[in-house]
Amino acid sequence: MSEHDDHRTPVSLNGLAANDPHFQPAARNPLLVERVIALTFVVGTLLLVGFVYCFWVNAEPWTLGATMGGGLFLLGVGLVAWGKYLMPKGPFVEERHVLANSEADRNAFAAAIVERGGSVVKRRRLLAGLLGGGLGVFTIAAMFPLLRSLGPLPKGTLFHTDWRSGTYAVDITGRRVHVGDLAVGSIVTVYPEGKQETDRGQAVDQTVLLRISNEAFTTQKGRETWGPHGYIAYSKVCTHLGCPVGLYEQQLQLLVCPCHQSMFDVTNGAIPNFGPAPRPLPQLPLYVDASGYIRSQKDYDQPVGPGFWERS
Amino acid sequence: MSSDVVNTKRAKSQALGPYGKVGNALNELDDRLGVAKGGRTFMDKIFPDHWSFMLGEIALYSFVILLVTGVFLTLYYIPSTALVTYHGSYLPLDGQRVTEAFASSVNLSFAVRAGLLMRQMHHWSCDIFIGAIVVHMARIFFTGAFRKPREMNWTIGTTLLILGIVNGFLGYSLPDDLVSGTGIRIAYSIVLSIPVVGSYLGFLVFGGNFPGTAVIPRFFILHCLVIPAVILGLVGAHLFLLVRQKHTQFPGKGRTENNVVGTPMFPVFMAKTTGFLFVVAGVTALLGAFAQINPIWQFGPYEASRISYAVQPDWYMGFLDGALRIWPSWSFHSFGHTIPLEVLVPSVILPGILFNIAFAWPALERRFTKDFASHNLLDRPSNRPKRTAAGVAVLALVSMLFIASSTDVMANFFRLPLNEVLWAMRILVIISPFVAYPITWKICKELQAVKGGGKRKTTNVVTRSADGEYVATPAPVYVDDLHSELEASQVPKFIVEEPDEQNESGVRTTDR
Amino acid sequence: MTATSLKRIAMLSLVALFGMGPLVLFIGNANASSHTTFQTNRKNAGTPKSSTVVVDPSTGVVISYGNSAITYSAPSAALATVGQALFLQNCASCHGTEANGVPANGTSGAYPNLVGVGPATIDFWIESGRMPAADPRAIQANRRVARLTHKQALAVAAWVNSLDPSYPDVPTPHLKNANVSDGAALFALNCAACHTIEGDGDALAASTYSPSLRNIPAFQVVEAIRTGPGNMPRFTGNLSDYQVRDIVKYVTTEIQHPQNTGGLGLGGLGPVAEGFVGLLLGVGLLALVGFWVGERQ
């Protein structure tokens, strides 16, 4: 006689006989099911022992997951099967209680709040008003440390970069870019000298420097002197969401943003011709100094990067 | 209960009750907390059997795994953007300057035993957590389980989905690798796009202009303390309401609006659900063992001027990324101000509308159907064609947005022009809900027309009489058919209703 | 075996599990040896190693980078005769018998003029199997098994170069002293924007695409970086040969043989593939188990 037929202490019968069909296991062959479950428990436990061993000898990472995952999975399957096939199959029924209370109870509850509360507040309107005002002021007062302390105000920082008149353009290693460095169809990411390893230099000042052949280039009005010897510099910060526009297709003459595929026409003021970017990439005015180094004439003439409220 | 049993130690130790030591211990507990009656009721609580009721449990148990593995990760992760030179066991990064956050994430993957497994399990269980919430939510929606009296639980559940997505994004950002750093950059730009307060909000959240120094420690506190605490509280409220209001159930023999038919909490459901917890943990661990997720060492540390192509966020953020890709470049400039609609609409307004519709749906449906009654029996989705069609339409829209987040991958895979794929997705996103709605509605109507639809089929035996007449008679129920019990026998009561008693003080006591 | 002992075994394993022994073990025994040293020096992409760039003053074309990380050697002029024959046989139908991009009865400008592009360019296109083109009208030639041998490619390069000698020559990188870490940083800054950080490549504008780097030999990586084939930009004086060598080392080791310590690499597609696995294998499999758990009895 196996365990499951033996209901010595049944879950309160409540009028059901111990041999009631609802208390019988669902399995057709409980003994077989029990053996299978026992097998899953044994193998599962062995796998967990295996996990301890694998951990101990510092085995490959996948062995840890395989032993622990397999062990837990088998124990879980066995436990589910135990509940599903060997425990009372039911079904059983439970009555729902109506959640709502009687009319009288509800009225008593509402009366307590409305009458007591109402009478107190109505009679002491001044106090209620003062307390409300005090709490309101506290809310505002709490905003100062909770919000204002979090960071500085933007002020003008979003409008400027670290490019100044005469700033040398350097690559990531700090090497100044010489007019002879780039061949036509080349690209390099440049920073204002000394800023290449700062957070701001990386995030705000980053600029792509390209060398293109002059024939294909449409010079924008007012930018006649900005691109000496075919050197053109655009902000690397996408005007859509600020990703670095590092993808240059030199035959199509497109700068593409790898995040959302905005495409900027390099030969025509980096005006976007596809994708979600709303504005051209700002162009950095360049000149070549007497020693042949690439330097900036001045800062960008507009804020770089994505749009924001204060930007005109 | 006699007072000497309560008061004297000797009496207690001598008088072993009818349920032995366990029974005595429970009595001690009841003396102090008065839990016997409620406890018994809880042990008898009936859980209806249906596979779709397990979807929410996948989410619940994934959350448990997230907590356990997450605690492990906090022991080794350092939430700091201070720069260090990496000299760990992953040689291709040796000598690079990285943040402590990145260095510690790589170290816990390579130098801590089982660290990589825990990290991968954490990430996989997050993907499963949010996936299970979405599927669970769809089940609740299509079967009408959100209707009165359960609107509050629908609201809590929707909030949990949002919190899950937000916390997933925050956690994804913590390793400070190239891919997640790009995600933070985009998030910053989205904050920046909010009219009037955007730049202030961005500076306060990030502690300055991007990248700031504060974002990693702040995300850490939000990810590990604040949001998990809120999720935990809401999960508790979710389950409390579930117990208080009892489960819904599908219609069937013996099932009414006023009862619940199924298996009791103890021991049957407890065994099954605990087993299922192990299964969820097991599957997560197996995924963590065999499927690599987020190999940050291959991505390298984040630098604001580095970028990788084909970068996507985790799947649950995909619909936002897709929306950002396909939305046209319509920016608003006027009166000396800019409203970046190309960012604001797809990433703030669109999810705002979607989630607000979700929050408002129970109220909207009450208003349009004029159905103010409480419901405990579930709908078959085909019997509510308009609701089902609306749900499928929204799912189609969100799915298309999700697919749109990989336009470049699709273009590469099928060797199609990127521009055409993007235009195709723009069109598909717009028309998919309008196609999905009528098709679903029609399918529902057709299903309604099927005789006996949704009912269990019974076998008919066709016999030919000697006269050549064909007669169809239902086959006898197969003896071993597991389902015959429910159909054939009367459902007994598992709980005995006791008449309300009045105690000495005259206060009426009820058990719930 | 009796049912009681079976039951006991089952109970014991459950007790062991509830004790969460494994978990205690991780935390108690795990060895979090942090090798990170705390320094404040910032080091991004290797120290700038000086390389004397020699530029042809008339054309602005880089002649040499003046160091020993990569050896550039011109193909032997003796091969030019063989090269011309090979060219006429394999290339002239599009590029013309003069290699000027004007085929017989054709108009100029339809096909690239090869005169003066330098031996490395010719060698790259032939040895990567892109030329001779399978479909000359295709927007972008796919990488294939090379039609010509290494020596034949050099011969063609020798002949084309004899028409108008130019640079760069065919490179041989010396990877022995390469710094793979510097290569990784440079790859992330210069290459990942197109080829992805995993080196898989992806679709670009107008039906072009960046190719996968999984199967490219070291010298071809140098050729591609130095010559900028197709839509790829040229990286000339802004990357020294030391830096190029580091990138090549990174590509031929970590990109081509990634350390997938965490299991299957899922095709390097990252979150897209992960999402599918998480939803289908994770949620899907669990829903199937849930189907079994919660099915009506």
PDB file of N, CA, C and O in Angstrom, chain B residues 313-358:
ATOM      1  N   PRO B 313      18.475  49.218 -27.686  1.00  0.00           N
ATOM      2  CA  PRO B 313      18.236  49.027 -26.255  1.00  0.00           C
ATOM      3  C   PRO B 313      17.677  47.643 -26.009  1.00  0.00           C
ATOM      4  O   PRO B 313      17.397  46.901 -26.954  1.00  0.00           O
ATOM      5  N   ASP B 314      17.501  47.282 -24.747  1.00  0.00           N
ATOM      6  CA  ASP B 314      16.844  46.020 -24.433  1.00  0.00           C
ATOM      7  C   ASP B 314      15.436  46.016 -25.028  1.00  0.00           C
ATOM      8  O   ASP B 314      14.862  47.060 -25.305  1.00  0.00           O
ATOM      9  N   TRP B 315      14.877  44.825 -25.177  1.00  0.00           N
ATOM     10  CA  TRP B 315      13.685  44.690 -26.015  1.00  0.00           C
ATOM     11  C   TRP B 315      12.519  45.559 -25.542  1.00  0.00           C
ATOM     12  O   TRP B 315      11.766  46.077 -26.357  1.00  0.00           O
ATOM     13  N   TYR B 316      12.395  45.738 -24.207  1.00  0.00           N
ATOM     14  CA  TYR B 316      11.224  46.459 -23.705  1.00  0.00           C
ATOM     15  C   TYR B 316      11.306  47.952 -23.989  1.00  0.00           C
ATOM     16  O   TYR B 316      10.322  48.673 -23.848  1.00  0.00           O
ATOM     17  N   MET B 317      12.492  48.453 -24.349  1.00  0.00           N
ATOM     18  CA  MET B 317      12.612  49.854 -24.749  1.00  0.00           C
ATOM     19  C   MET B 317      12.550  49.984 -26.265  1.00  0.00           C
ATOM     20  O   MET B 317      12.572  51.089 -26.796  1.00  0.00           O
ATOM     21  N   GLY B 318      12.499  48.844 -26.943  1.00  0.00           N
ATOM     22  CA  GLY B 318      12.601  48.858 -28.400  1.00  0.00           C
ATOM     23  C   GLY B 318      11.531  49.696 -29.065  1.00  0.00           C
ATOM     24  O   GLY B 318      11.797  50.385 -30.049  1.00  0.00           O
ATOM     25  N   PHE B 319      10.295  49.657 -28.526  1.00  0.00           N
ATOM     26  CA  PHE B 319       9.227  50.400 -29.208  1.00  0.00           C
ATOM     27  C   PHE B 319       9.501  51.898 -29.183  1.00  0.00           C
ATOM     28  O   PHE B 319       9.151  52.614 -30.125  1.00  0.00           O
ATOM     29  N   LEU B 320      10.177  52.381 -28.120  1.00  0.00           N
ATOM     30  CA  LEU B 320      10.509  53.811 -28.073  1.00  0.00           C
ATOM     31  C   LEU B 320      11.595  54.139 -29.100  1.00  0.00           C
ATOM     32  O   LEU B 320      11.530  55.150 -29.799  1.00  0.00           O
ATOM     33  N   ASP B 321      12.600  53.262 -29.188  1.00  0.00           N
ATOM     34  CA  ASP B 321      13.675  53.487 -30.146  1.00  0.00           C
ATOM     35  C   ASP B 321      13.123  53.459 -31.577  1.00  0.00           C
ATOM     36  O   ASP B 321      13.485  54.285 -32.407  1.00  0.00           O
ATOM     37  N   GLY B 322      12.213  52.502 -31.812  1.00  0.00           N
ATOM     38  CA  GLY B 322      11.598  52.428 -33.134  1.00  0.00           C
ATOM     39  C   GLY B 322      10.819  53.692 -33.456  1.00  0.00           C
ATOM     40  O   GLY B 322      10.894  54.236 -34.569  1.00  0.00           O
ATOM     41  N   ALA B 323      10.070  54.187 -32.470  1.00  0.00           N
ATOM     42  CA  ALA B 323       9.301  55.412 -32.693  1.00  0.00           C
ATOM     43  C   ALA B 323      10.226  56.583 -32.993  1.00  0.00           C
ATOM     44  O   ALA B 323       9.953  57.407 -33.875  1.00  0.00           O
ATOM     45  N   LEU B 324      11.362  56.643 -32.282  1.00  0.00           N
ATOM     46  CA  LEU B 324      12.310  57.738 -32.523  1.00  0.00           C
ATOM     47  C   LEU B 324      12.889  57.654 -33.934  1.00  0.00           C
ATOM     48  O   LEU B 324      13.186  58.667 -34.561  1.00  0.00           O
ATOM     49  N   ARG B 325      13.088  56.417 -34.436  1.00  0.00           N
ATOM     50  CA  ARG B 325      13.647  56.273 -35.773  1.00  0.00           C
ATOM     51  C   ARG B 325      12.699  56.722 -36.858  1.00  0.00           C
ATOM     52  O   ARG B 325      13.110  57.366 -37.823  1.00  0.00           O
ATOM     53  N   ILE B 326      11.427  56.333 -36.714  1.00  0.00           N
ATOM     54  CA  ILE B 326      10.538  56.551 -37.856  1.00  0.00           C
ATOM     55  C   ILE B 326       9.841  57.893 -37.802  1.00  0.00           C
ATOM     56  O   ILE B 326       9.243  58.302 -38.785  1.00  0.00           O
ATOM     57  N   TRP B 327       9.902  58.588 -36.666  1.00  0.00           N
ATOM     58  CA  TRP B 327       9.206  59.868 -36.601  1.00  0.00           C
ATOM     59  C   TRP B 327       9.925  60.883 -37.481  1.00  0.00           C
ATOM     60  O   TRP B 327      11.137  60.965 -37.466  1.00  0.00           O
ATOM     61  N   PRO B 328       9.187  61.668 -38.259  1.00  0.00           N
ATOM     62  CA  PRO B 328       9.844  62.629 -39.149  1.00  0.00           C
ATOM     63  C   PRO B 328      10.519  63.751 -38.369  1.00  0.00           C
ATOM     64  O   PRO B 328      10.256  63.957 -37.184  1.00  0.00           O
ATOM     65  N   SER B 329      11.373  64.488 -39.066  1.00  0.00           N
ATOM     66  CA  SER B 329      12.224  65.490 -38.412  1.00  0.00           C
ATOM     67  C   SER B 329      11.485  66.820 -38.249  1.00  0.00           C
ATOM     68  O   SER B 329      11.993  67.856 -38.645  1.00  0.00           O
ATOM     69  N   TRP B 330      10.289  66.776 -37.677  1.00  0.00           N
ATOM     70  CA  TRP B 330       9.523  68.007 -37.535  1.00  0.00           C
ATOM     71  C   TRP B 330       9.860  68.679 -36.216  1.00  0.00           C
ATOM     72  O   TRP B 330       9.408  68.277 -35.155  1.00  0.00           O
ATOM     73  N   SER B 331      10.633  69.742 -36.292  1.00  0.00           N
ATOM     74  CA  SER B 331      10.966  70.495 -35.099  1.00  0.00           C
ATOM     75  C   SER B 331      10.184  71.804 -35.132  1.00  0.00           C
ATOM     76  O   SER B 331       9.827  72.293 -36.197  1.00  0.00           O
ATOM     77  N   PHE B 332       9.939  72.329 -33.950  1.00  0.00           N
ATOM     78  CA  PHE B 332       9.180  73.576 -33.881  1.00  0.00           C
ATOM     79  C   PHE B 332      10.089  74.693 -33.383  1.00  0.00           C
ATOM     80  O   PHE B 332      10.683  74.597 -32.313  1.00  0.00           O
ATOM     81  N   HIS B 333      10.255  75.730 -34.195  1.00  0.00           N
ATOM     82  CA  HIS B 333      11.053  76.889 -33.781  1.00  0.00           C
ATOM     83  C   HIS B 333      10.171  78.116 -33.901  1.00  0.00           C
ATOM     84  O   HIS B 333       9.640  78.378 -34.968  1.00  0.00           O
ATOM     85  N   SER B 334      10.059  78.840 -32.832  1.00  0.00           N
ATOM     86  CA  SER B 334       9.326  80.099 -32.922  1.00  0.00           C
ATOM     87  C   SER B 334       9.508  80.898 -31.646  1.00  0.00           C
ATOM     88  O   SER B 334       9.812  80.332 -30.602  1.00  0.00           O
ATOM     89  N   PHE B 335       9.314  82.176 -31.725  1.00  0.00           N
ATOM     90  CA  PHE B 335       9.392  83.079 -30.573  1.00  0.00           C
ATOM     91  C   PHE B 335      10.684  82.888 -29.788  1.00  0.00           C
ATOM     92  O   PHE B 335      10.690  82.945 -28.558  1.00  0.00           O
ATOM     93  N   GLY B 336      11.775  82.576 -30.491  1.00  0.00           N
ATOM     94  CA  GLY B 336      13.051  82.411 -29.798  1.00  0.00           C
ATOM     95  C   GLY B 336      13.170  81.132 -29.014  1.00  0.00           C
ATOM     96  O   GLY B 336      14.055  80.994 -28.180  1.00  0.00           O
ATOM     97  N   HIS B 337      12.255  80.204 -29.255  1.00  0.00           N
ATOM     98  CA  HIS B 337      12.326  78.935 -28.527  1.00  0.00           C
ATOM     99  C   HIS B 337      12.214  77.761 -29.489  1.00  0.00           C
ATOM    100  O   HIS B 337      11.716  77.893 -30.598  1.00  0.00           O
ATOM    101  N   THR B 338      12.690  76.621 -29.005  1.00  0.00           N
ATOM    102  CA  THR B 338      12.638  75.397 -29.795  1.00  0.00           C
ATOM    103  C   THR B 338      11.852  74.358 -29.016  1.00  0.00           C
ATOM    104  O   THR B 338      12.080  74.177 -27.823  1.00  0.00           O
ATOM    105  N   ILE B 339      10.923  73.707 -29.691  1.00  0.00           N
ATOM    106  CA  ILE B 339      10.295  72.517 -29.106  1.00  0.00           C
ATOM    107  C   ILE B 339      10.690  71.352 -29.999  1.00  0.00           C
ATOM    108  O   ILE B 339      10.238  71.249 -31.133  1.00  0.00           O
ATOM    109  N   PRO B 340      11.581  70.478 -29.512  1.00  0.00           N
ATOM    110  CA  PRO B 340      12.067  69.383 -30.360  1.00  0.00           C
ATOM    111  C   PRO B 340      11.003  68.295 -30.506  1.00  0.00           C
ATOM    112  O   PRO B 340      11.073  67.242 -29.883  1.00  0.00           O
ATOM    113  N   LEU B 341      10.020  68.557 -31.356  1.00  0.00           N
ATOM    114  CA  LEU B 341       8.923  67.597 -31.519  1.00  0.00           C
ATOM    115  C   LEU B 341       9.423  66.256 -32.031  1.00  0.00           C
ATOM    116  O   LEU B 341       8.817  65.224 -31.761  1.00  0.00           O
ATOM    117  N   GLU B 342      10.547  66.298 -32.788  1.00  0.00           N
ATOM    118  CA  GLU B 342      11.060  65.043 -33.351  1.00  0.00           C
ATOM    119  C   GLU B 342      11.516  64.090 -32.252  1.00  0.00           C
ATOM    120  O   GLU B 342      11.656  62.897 -32.496  1.00  0.00           O
ATOM    121  N   VAL B 343      11.738  64.620 -31.053  1.00  0.00           N
ATOM    122  CA  VAL B 343      12.105  63.781 -29.908  1.00  0.00           C
ATOM    123  C   VAL B 343      10.921  63.649 -28.955  1.00  0.00           C
ATOM    124  O   VAL B 343      10.582  62.574 -28.481  1.00  0.00           O
ATOM    125  N   LEU B 344      10.283  64.789 -28.702  1.00  0.00           N
ATOM    126  CA  LEU B 344       9.232  64.847 -27.685  1.00  0.00           C
ATOM    127  C   LEU B 344       8.057  63.931 -28.026  1.00  0.00           C
ATOM    128  O   LEU B 344       7.565  63.185 -27.164  1.00  0.00           O
ATOM    129  N   VAL B 345       7.609  63.965 -29.260  1.00  0.00           N
ATOM    130  CA  VAL B 345       6.420  63.201 -29.621  1.00  0.00           C
ATOM    131  C   VAL B 345       6.653  61.698 -29.514  1.00  0.00           C
ATOM    132  O   VAL B 345       5.934  61.004 -28.794  1.00  0.00           O
ATOM    133  N   PRO B 346       7.672  61.153 -30.186  1.00  0.00           N
ATOM    134  CA  PRO B 346       7.820  59.691 -30.108  1.00  0.00           C
ATOM    135  C   PRO B 346       8.280  59.167 -28.749  1.00  0.00           C
ATOM    136  O   PRO B 346       7.916  58.050 -28.390  1.00  0.00           O
ATOM    137  N   SER B 347       9.058  59.944 -27.998  1.00  0.00           N
ATOM    138  CA  SER B 347       9.634  59.360 -26.788  1.00  0.00           C
ATOM    139  C   SER B 347       8.950  59.805 -25.509  1.00  0.00           C
ATOM    140  O   SER B 347       9.161  59.196 -24.467  1.00  0.00           O
ATOM    141  N   VAL B 348       8.158  60.838 -25.539  1.00  0.00           N
ATOM    142  CA  VAL B 348       7.470  61.278 -24.317  1.00  0.00           C
ATOM    143  C   VAL B 348       5.959  61.204 -24.498  1.00  0.00           C
ATOM    144  O   VAL B 348       5.242  60.588 -23.705  1.00  0.00           O
ATOM    145  N   ILE B 349       5.468  61.829 -25.573  1.00  0.00           N
ATOM    146  CA  ILE B 349       4.018  61.917 -25.744  1.00  0.00           C
ATOM    147  C   ILE B 349       3.422  60.559 -26.131  1.00  0.00           C
ATOM    148  O   ILE B 349       2.407  60.142 -25.579  1.00  0.00           O
ATOM    149  N   LEU B 350       4.092  59.851 -27.038  1.00  0.00           N
ATOM    150  CA  LEU B 350       3.548  58.559 -27.468  1.00  0.00           C
ATOM    151  C   LEU B 350       3.422  57.553 -26.313  1.00  0.00           C
ATOM    152  O   LEU B 350       2.330  57.020 -26.079  1.00  0.00           O
ATOM    153  N   PRO B 351       4.505  57.299 -25.544  1.00  0.00           N
ATOM    154  CA  PRO B 351       4.319  56.370 -24.426  1.00  0.00           C
ATOM    155  C   PRO B 351       3.349  56.918 -23.390  1.00  0.00           C
ATOM    156  O   PRO B 351       2.634  56.154 -22.749  1.00  0.00           O
ATOM    157  N   GLY B 352       3.323  58.263 -23.247  1.00  0.00           N
ATOM    158  CA  GLY B 352       2.354  58.866 -22.331  1.00  0.00           C
ATOM    159  C   GLY B 352       0.931  58.504 -22.728  1.00  0.00           C
ATOM    160  O   GLY B 352       0.119  58.106 -21.886  1.00  0.00           O
ATOM    161  N   ILE B 353       0.641  58.622 -24.026  1.00  0.00           N
ATOM    162  CA  ILE B 353      -0.709  58.299 -24.496  1.00  0.00           C
ATOM    163  C   ILE B 353      -0.993  56.806 -24.293  1.00  0.00           C
ATOM    164  O   ILE B 353      -2.049  56.421 -23.764  1.00  0.00           O
ATOM    165  N   LEU B 354      -0.036  55.962 -24.687  1.00  0.00           N
ATOM    166  CA  LEU B 354      -0.265  54.513 -24.589  1.00  0.00           C
ATOM    167  C   LEU B 354      -0.571  54.095 -23.153  1.00  0.00           C
ATOM    168  O   LEU B 354      -1.544  53.384 -22.885  1.00  0.00           O
ATOM    169  N   PHE B 355       0.268  54.568 -22.223  1.00  0.00           N
ATOM    170  CA  PHE B 355       0.079  54.124 -20.841  1.00  0.00           C
ATOM    171  C   PHE B 355      -1.152  54.772 -20.208  1.00  0.00           C
ATOM    172  O   PHE B 355      -1.810  54.162 -19.358  1.00  0.00           O
ATOM    173  N   ASN B 356      -1.475  55.982 -20.629  1.00  0.00           N
ATOM    174  CA  ASN B 356      -2.680  56.586 -20.077  1.00  0.00           C
ATOM    175  C   ASN B 356      -3.931  55.888 -20.566  1.00  0.00           C
ATOM    176  O   ASN B 356      -4.909  55.759 -19.835  1.00  0.00           O
ATOM    177  N   ILE B 357      -3.901  55.437 -21.826  1.00  0.00           N
ATOM    178  CA  ILE B 357      -5.036  54.637 -22.305  1.00  0.00           C
ATOM    179  C   ILE B 357      -5.151  53.367 -21.467  1.00  0.00           C
ATOM    180  O   ILE B 357      -6.236  52.966 -21.063  1.00  0.00           O
ATOM    181  N   ALA B 358      -3.993  52.757 -21.185  1.00  0.00           N
ATOM    182  CA  ALA B 358      -4.013  51.537 -20.375  1.00  0.00           C
ATOM    183  C   ALA B 358      -4.614  51.814 -18.997  1.00  0.00           C
ATOM    184  O   ALA B 358      -5.482  51.077 -18.533  1.00  0.00           O
TER     185      ALA B 358
END
